[in-house]
PDB file of C-alpha atoms in Angstrom:
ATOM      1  CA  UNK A   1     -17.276  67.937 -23.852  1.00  0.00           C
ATOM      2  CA  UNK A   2     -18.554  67.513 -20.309  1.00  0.00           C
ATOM      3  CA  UNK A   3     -19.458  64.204 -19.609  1.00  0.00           C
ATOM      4  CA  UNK A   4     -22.172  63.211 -16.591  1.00  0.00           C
ATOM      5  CA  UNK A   5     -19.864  62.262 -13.949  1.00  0.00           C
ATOM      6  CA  UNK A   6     -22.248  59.648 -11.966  1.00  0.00           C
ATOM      7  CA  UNK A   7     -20.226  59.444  -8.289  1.00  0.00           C
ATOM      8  CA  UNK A   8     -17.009  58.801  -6.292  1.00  0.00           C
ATOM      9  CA  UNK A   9     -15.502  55.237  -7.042  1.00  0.00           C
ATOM     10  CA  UNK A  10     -12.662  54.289  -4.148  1.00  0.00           C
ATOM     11  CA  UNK A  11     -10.552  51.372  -4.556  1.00  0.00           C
ATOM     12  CA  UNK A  12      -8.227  50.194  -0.955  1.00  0.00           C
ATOM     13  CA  UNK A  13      -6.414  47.333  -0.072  1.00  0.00           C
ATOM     14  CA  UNK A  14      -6.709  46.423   3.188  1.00  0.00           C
ATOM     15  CA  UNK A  15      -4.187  45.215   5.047  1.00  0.00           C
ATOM     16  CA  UNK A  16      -4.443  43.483   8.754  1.00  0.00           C
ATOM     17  CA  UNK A  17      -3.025  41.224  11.068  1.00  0.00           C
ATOM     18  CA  UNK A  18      -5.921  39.865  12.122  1.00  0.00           C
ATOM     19  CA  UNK A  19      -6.697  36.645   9.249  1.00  0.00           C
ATOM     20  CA  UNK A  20      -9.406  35.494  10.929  1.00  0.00           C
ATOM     21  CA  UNK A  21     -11.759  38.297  10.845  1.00  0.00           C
ATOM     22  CA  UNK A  22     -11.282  37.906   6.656  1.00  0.00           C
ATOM     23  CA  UNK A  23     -12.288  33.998   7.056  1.00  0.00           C
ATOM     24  CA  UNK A  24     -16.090  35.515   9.323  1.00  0.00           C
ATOM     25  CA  UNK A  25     -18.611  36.444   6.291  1.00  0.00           C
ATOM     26  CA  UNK A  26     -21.176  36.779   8.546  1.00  0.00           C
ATOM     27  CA  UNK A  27     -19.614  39.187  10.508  1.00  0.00           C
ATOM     28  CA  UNK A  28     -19.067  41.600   7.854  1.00  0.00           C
ATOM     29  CA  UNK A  29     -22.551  40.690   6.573  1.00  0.00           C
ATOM     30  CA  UNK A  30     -23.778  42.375   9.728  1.00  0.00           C
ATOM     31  CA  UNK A  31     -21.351  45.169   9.696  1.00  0.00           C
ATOM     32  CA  UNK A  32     -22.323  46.143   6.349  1.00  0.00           C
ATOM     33  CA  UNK A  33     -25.913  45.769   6.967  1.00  0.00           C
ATOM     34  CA  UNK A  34     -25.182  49.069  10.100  1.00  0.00           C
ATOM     35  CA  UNK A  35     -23.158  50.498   8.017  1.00  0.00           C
ATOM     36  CA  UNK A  36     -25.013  50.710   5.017  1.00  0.00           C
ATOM     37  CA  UNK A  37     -28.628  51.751   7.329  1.00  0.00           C
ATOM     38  CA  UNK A  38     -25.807  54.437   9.345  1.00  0.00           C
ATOM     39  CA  UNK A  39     -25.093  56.166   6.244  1.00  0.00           C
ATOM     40  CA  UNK A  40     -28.552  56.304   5.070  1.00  0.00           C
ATOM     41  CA  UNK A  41     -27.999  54.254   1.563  1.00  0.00           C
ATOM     42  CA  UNK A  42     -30.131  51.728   0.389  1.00  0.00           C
ATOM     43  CA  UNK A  43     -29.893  48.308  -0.479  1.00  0.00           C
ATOM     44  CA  UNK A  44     -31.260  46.337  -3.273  1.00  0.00           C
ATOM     45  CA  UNK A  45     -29.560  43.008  -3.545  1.00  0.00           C
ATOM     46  CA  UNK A  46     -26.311  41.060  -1.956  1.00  0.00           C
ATOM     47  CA  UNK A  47     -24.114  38.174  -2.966  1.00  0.00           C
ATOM     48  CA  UNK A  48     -21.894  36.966   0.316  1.00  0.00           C
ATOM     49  CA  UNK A  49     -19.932  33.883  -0.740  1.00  0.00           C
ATOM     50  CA  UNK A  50     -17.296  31.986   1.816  1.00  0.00           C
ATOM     51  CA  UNK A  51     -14.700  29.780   0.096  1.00  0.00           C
ATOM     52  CA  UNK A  52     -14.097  26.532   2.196  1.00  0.00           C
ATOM     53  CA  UNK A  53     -11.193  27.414   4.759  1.00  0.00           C
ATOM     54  CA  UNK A  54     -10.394  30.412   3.068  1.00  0.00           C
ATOM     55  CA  UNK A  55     -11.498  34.304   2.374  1.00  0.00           C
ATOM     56  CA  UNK A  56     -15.047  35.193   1.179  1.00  0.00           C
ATOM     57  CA  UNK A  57     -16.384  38.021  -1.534  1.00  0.00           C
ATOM     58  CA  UNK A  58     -19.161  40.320  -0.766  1.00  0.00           C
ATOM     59  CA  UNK A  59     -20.996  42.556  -2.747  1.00  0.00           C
ATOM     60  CA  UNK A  60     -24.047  44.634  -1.918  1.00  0.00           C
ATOM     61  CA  UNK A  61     -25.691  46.566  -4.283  1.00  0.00           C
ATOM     62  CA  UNK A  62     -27.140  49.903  -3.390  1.00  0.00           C
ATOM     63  CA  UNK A  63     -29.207  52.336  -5.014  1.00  0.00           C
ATOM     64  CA  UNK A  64     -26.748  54.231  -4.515  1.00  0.00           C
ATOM     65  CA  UNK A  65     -24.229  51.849  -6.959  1.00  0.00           C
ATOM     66  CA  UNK A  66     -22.318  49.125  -4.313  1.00  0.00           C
ATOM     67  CA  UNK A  67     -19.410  48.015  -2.360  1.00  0.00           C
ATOM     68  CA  UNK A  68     -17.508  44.737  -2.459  1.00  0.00           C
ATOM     69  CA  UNK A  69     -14.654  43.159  -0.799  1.00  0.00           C
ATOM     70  CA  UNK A  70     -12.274  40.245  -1.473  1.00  0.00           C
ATOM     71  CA  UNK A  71     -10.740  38.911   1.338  1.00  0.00           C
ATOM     72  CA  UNK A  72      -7.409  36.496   1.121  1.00  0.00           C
ATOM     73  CA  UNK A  73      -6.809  35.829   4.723  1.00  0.00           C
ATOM     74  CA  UNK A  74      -3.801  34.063   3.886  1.00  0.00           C
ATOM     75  CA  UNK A  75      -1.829  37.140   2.633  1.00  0.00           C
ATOM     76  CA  UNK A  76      -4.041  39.320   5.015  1.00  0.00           C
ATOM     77  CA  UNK A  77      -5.414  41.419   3.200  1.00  0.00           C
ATOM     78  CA  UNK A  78      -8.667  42.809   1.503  1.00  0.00           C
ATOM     79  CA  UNK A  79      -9.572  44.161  -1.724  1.00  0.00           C
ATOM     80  CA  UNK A  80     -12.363  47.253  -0.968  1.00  0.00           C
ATOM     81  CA  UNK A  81     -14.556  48.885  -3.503  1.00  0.00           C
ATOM     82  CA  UNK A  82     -17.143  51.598  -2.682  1.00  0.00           C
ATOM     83  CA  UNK A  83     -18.792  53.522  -5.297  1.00  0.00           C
ATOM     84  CA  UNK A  84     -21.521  55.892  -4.663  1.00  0.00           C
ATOM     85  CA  UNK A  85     -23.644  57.648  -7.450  1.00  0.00           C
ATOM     86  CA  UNK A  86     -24.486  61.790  -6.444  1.00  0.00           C
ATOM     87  CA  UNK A  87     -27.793  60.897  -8.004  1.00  0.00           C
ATOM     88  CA  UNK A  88     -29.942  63.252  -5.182  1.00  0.00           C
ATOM     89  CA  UNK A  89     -26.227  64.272  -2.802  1.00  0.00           C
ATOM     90  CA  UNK A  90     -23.155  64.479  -3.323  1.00  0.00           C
ATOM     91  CA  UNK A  91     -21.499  60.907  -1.652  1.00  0.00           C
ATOM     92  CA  UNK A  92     -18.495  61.781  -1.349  1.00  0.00           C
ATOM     93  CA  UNK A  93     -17.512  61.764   1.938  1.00  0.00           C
ATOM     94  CA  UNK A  94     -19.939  58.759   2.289  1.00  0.00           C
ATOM     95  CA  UNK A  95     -17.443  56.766   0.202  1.00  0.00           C
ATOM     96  CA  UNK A  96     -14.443  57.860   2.216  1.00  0.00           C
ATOM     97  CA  UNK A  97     -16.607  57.319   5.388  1.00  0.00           C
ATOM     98  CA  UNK A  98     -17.410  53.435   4.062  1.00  0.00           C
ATOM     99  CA  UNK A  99     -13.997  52.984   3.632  1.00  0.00           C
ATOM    100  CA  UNK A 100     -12.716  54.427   6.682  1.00  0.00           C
ATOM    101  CA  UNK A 101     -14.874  52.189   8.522  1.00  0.00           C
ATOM    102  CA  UNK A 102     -14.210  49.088   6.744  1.00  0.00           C
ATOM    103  CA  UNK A 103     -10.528  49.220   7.196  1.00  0.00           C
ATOM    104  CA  UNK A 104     -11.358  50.340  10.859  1.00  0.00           C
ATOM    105  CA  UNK A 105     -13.997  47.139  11.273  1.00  0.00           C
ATOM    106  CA  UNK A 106     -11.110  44.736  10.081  1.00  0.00           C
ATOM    107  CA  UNK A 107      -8.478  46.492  12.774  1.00  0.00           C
ATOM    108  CA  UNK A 108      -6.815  47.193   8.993  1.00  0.00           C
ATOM    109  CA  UNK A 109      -4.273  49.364   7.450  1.00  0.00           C
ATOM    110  CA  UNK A 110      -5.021  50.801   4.072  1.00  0.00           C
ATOM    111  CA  UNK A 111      -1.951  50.195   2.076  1.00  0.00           C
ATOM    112  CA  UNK A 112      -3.225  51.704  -1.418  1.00  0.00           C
ATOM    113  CA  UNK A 113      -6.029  54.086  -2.270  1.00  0.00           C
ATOM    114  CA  UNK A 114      -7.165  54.421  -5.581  1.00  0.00           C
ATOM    115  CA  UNK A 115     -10.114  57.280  -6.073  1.00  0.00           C
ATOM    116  CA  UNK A 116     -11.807  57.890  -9.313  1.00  0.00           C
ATOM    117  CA  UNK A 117     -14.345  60.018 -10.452  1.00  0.00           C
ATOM    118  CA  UNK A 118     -16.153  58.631 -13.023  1.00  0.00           C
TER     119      UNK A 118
ATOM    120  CA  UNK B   1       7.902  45.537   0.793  1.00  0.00           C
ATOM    121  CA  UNK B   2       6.668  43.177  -2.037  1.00  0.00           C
ATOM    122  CA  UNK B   3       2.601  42.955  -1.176  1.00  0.00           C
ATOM    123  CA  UNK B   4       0.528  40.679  -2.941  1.00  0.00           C
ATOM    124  CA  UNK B   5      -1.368  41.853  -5.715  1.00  0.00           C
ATOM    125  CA  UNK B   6      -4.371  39.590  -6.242  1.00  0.00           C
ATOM    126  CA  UNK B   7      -5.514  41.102  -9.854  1.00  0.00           C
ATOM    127  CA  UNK B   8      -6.533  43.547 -12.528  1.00  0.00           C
ATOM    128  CA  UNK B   9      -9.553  45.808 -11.573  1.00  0.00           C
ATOM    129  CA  UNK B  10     -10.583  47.885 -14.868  1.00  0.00           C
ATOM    130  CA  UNK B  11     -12.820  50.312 -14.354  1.00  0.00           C
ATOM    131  CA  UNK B  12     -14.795  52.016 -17.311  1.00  0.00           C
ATOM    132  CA  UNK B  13     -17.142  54.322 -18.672  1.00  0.00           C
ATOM    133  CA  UNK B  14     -19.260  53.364 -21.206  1.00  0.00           C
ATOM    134  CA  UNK B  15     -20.902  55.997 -24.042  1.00  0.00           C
ATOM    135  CA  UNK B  16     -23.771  54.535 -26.401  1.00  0.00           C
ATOM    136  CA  UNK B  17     -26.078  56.355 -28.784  1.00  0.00           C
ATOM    137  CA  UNK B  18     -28.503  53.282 -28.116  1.00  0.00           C
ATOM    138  CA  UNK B  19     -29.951  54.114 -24.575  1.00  0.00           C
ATOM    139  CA  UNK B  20     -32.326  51.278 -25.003  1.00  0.00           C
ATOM    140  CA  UNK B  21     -30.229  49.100 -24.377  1.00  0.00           C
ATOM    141  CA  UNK B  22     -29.100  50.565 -21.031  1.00  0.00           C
ATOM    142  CA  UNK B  23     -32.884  49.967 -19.607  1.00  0.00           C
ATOM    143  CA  UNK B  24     -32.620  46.148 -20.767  1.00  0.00           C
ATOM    144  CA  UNK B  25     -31.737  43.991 -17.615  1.00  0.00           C
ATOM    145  CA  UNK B  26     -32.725  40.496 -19.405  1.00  0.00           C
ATOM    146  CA  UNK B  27     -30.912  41.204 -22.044  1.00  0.00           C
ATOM    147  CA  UNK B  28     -27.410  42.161 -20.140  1.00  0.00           C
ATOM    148  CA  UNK B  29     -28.082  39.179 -18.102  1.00  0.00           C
ATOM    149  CA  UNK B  30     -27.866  36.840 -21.109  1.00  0.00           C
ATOM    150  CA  UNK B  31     -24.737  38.697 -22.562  1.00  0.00           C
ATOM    151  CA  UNK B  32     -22.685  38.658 -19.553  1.00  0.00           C
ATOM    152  CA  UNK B  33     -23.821  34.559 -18.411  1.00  0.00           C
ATOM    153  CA  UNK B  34     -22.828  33.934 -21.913  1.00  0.00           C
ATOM    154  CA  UNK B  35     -19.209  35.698 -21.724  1.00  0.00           C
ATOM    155  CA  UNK B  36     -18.149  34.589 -18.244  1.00  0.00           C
ATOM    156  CA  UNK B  37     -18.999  30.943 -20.005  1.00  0.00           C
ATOM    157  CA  UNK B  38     -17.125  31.488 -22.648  1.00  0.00           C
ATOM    158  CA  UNK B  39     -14.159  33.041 -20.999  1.00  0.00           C
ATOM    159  CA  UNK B  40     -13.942  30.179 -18.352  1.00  0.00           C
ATOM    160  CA  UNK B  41     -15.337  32.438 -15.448  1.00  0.00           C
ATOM    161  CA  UNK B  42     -17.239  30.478 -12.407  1.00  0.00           C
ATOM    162  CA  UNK B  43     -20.341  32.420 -11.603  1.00  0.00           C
ATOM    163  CA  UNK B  44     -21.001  32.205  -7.561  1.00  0.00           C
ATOM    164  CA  UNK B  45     -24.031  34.834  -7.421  1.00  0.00           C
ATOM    165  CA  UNK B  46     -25.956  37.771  -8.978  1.00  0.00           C
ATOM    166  CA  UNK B  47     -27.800  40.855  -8.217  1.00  0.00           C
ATOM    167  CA  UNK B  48     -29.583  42.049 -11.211  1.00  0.00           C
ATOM    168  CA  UNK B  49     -31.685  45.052 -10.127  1.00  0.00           C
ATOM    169  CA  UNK B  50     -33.677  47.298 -12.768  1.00  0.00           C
ATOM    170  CA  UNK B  51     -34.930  50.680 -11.950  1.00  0.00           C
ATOM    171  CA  UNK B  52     -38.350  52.006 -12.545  1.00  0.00           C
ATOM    172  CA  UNK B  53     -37.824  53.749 -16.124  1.00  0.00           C
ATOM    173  CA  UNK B  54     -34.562  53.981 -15.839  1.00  0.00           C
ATOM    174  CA  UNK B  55     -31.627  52.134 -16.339  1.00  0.00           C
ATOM    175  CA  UNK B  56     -30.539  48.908 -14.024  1.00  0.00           C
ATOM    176  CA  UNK B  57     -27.467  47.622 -11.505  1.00  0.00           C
ATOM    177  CA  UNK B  58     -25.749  44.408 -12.251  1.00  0.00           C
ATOM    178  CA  UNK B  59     -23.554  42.899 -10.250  1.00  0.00           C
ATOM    179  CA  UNK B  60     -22.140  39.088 -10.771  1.00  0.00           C
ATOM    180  CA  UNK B  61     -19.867  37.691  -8.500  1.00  0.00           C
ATOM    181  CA  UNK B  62     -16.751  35.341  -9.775  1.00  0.00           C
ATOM    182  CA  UNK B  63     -14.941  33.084  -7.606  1.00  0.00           C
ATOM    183  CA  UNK B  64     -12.407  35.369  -9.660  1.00  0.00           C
ATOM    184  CA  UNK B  65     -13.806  38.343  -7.995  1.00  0.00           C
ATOM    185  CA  UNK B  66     -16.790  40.380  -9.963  1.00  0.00           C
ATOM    186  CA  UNK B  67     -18.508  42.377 -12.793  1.00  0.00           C
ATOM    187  CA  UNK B  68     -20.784  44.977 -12.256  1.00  0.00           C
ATOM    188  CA  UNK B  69     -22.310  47.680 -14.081  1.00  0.00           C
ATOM    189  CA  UNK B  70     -24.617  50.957 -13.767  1.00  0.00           C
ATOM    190  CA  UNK B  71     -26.249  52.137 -16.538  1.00  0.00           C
ATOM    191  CA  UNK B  72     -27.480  55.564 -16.949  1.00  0.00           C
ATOM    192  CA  UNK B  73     -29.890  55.906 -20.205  1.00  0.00           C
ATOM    193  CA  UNK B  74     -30.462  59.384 -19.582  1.00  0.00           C
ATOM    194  CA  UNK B  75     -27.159  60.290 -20.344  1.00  0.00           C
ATOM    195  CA  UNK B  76     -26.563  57.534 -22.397  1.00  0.00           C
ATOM    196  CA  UNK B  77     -23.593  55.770 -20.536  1.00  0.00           C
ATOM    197  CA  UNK B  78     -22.814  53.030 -18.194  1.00  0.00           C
ATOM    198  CA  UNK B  79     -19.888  52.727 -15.321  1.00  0.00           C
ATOM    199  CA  UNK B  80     -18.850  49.158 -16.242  1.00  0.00           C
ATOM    200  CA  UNK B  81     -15.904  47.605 -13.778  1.00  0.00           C
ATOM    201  CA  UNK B  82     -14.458  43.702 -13.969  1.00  0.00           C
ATOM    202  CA  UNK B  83     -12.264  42.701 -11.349  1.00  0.00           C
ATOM    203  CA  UNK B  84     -10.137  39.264 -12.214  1.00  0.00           C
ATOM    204  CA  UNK B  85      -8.081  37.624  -9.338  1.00  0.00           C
ATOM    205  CA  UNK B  86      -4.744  36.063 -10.821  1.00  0.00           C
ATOM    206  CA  UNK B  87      -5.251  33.050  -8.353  1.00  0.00           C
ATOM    207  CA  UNK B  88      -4.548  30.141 -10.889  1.00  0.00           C
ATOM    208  CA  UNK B  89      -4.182  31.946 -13.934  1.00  0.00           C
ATOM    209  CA  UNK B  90      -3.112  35.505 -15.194  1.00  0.00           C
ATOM    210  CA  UNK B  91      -6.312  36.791 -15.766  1.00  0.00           C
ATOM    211  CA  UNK B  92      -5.260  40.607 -16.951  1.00  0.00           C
ATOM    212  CA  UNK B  93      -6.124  39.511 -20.900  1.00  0.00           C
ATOM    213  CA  UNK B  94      -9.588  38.228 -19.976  1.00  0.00           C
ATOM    214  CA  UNK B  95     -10.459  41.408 -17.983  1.00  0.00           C
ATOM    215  CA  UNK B  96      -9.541  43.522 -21.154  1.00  0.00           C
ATOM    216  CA  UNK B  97     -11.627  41.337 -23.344  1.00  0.00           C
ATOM    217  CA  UNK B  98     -14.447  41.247 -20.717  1.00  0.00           C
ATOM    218  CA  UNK B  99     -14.372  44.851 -21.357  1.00  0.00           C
ATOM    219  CA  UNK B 100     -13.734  44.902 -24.692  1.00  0.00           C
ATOM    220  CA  UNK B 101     -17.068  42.787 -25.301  1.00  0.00           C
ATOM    221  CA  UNK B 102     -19.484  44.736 -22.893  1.00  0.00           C
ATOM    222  CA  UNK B 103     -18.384  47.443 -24.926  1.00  0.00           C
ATOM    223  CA  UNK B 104     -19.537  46.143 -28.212  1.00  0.00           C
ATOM    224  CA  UNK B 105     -22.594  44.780 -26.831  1.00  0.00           C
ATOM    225  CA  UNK B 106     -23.664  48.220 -26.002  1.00  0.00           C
ATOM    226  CA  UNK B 107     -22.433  49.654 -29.171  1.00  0.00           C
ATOM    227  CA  UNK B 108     -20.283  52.089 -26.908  1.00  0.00           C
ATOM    228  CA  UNK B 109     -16.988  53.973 -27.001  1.00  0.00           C
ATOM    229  CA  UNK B 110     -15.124  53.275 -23.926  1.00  0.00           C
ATOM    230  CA  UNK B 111     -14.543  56.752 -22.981  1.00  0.00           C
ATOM    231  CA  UNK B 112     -12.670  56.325 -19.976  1.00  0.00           C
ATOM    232  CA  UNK B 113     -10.466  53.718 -18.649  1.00  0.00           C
ATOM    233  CA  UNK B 114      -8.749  52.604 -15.382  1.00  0.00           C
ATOM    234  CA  UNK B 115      -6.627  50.099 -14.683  1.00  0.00           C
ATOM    235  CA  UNK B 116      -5.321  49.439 -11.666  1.00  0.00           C
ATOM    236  CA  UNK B 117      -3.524  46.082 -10.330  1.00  0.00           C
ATOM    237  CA  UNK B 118      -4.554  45.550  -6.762  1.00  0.00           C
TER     238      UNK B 118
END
């Protein structure tokens, strides 16, 4: 049968050689924050957590569903999630767009790309 | 090249015939604080967001890495995903169950199911 598909979920590892922007939480706290106003999504709650001399996890949730990331600055790399519900639009691109500019905001290469729509 | 894989990220869609329970934020927040006790989880922050007459966002980050779900009672299904970093421990089983159990609790088929080790 056809089953509601809600939105776009993508999945990326980032990968950078630049640690030390995956140790700054409140850096990505405030790109998120233009990101997410940018794009036009809205958000309804946030978690961002630093681990003592290490990575930090960040999740904001959206109306729109949310995006985390893991960071483990000491294999440089981040684990991405954006997933964006086509309650009123279709968020597609939005999603890629997130993503895009995530890996871009980290100066990051996205090793693995995982898109599903659920 | 061999590139760290932190952990399992399942993602999954959940189907109920009981769309009550998809509007029931308090309730969800007692099953999951309960499981991520009894699995040996460490909790490090929460958004739990309900939605006018409609269905609610959770999202409960881990020092593991997260949980969140999206529930959509009008169509009588939730997007559930649980993310387990394999820092100290292989974590893969305890994602399944994690699953497993938010599936029960919502008297839903899993209907979909992703698995993909980041």
């Amino acid at each position: 049968m056809d089953r509601y598909t809600p939105g776009l979920h993508i999945l990326a590892t980032l990968n950078t050689s630049h640690p030390l922007l995956l140790t700054d939480v409140d850096s990505c706290r405030h790109f998120f924050d233009g990101l997410i106003l940018s794009l036009g999504l809205t958000k309804v709650g946030e978690v961002y957590h630093g681990f003592p001399k290490a990575g930090f996890t960040a999740i904001v949730c959206l109306t729109e569903s949310h995006v985390s990331i893991h960071t483990w600055p000491e294999h440089g790399l981040a684990t991405f999630d954006v997933f964006l519900s086509n309650f009123e639009n279709d968020n597609s691109q939005k999603a890629r767009t997130f993503c895009r500019e995530t890996a871009a905001f980290f100066s990051a290469e996205v090793v693995n790309v995982t898109e599903v729509l659920r």
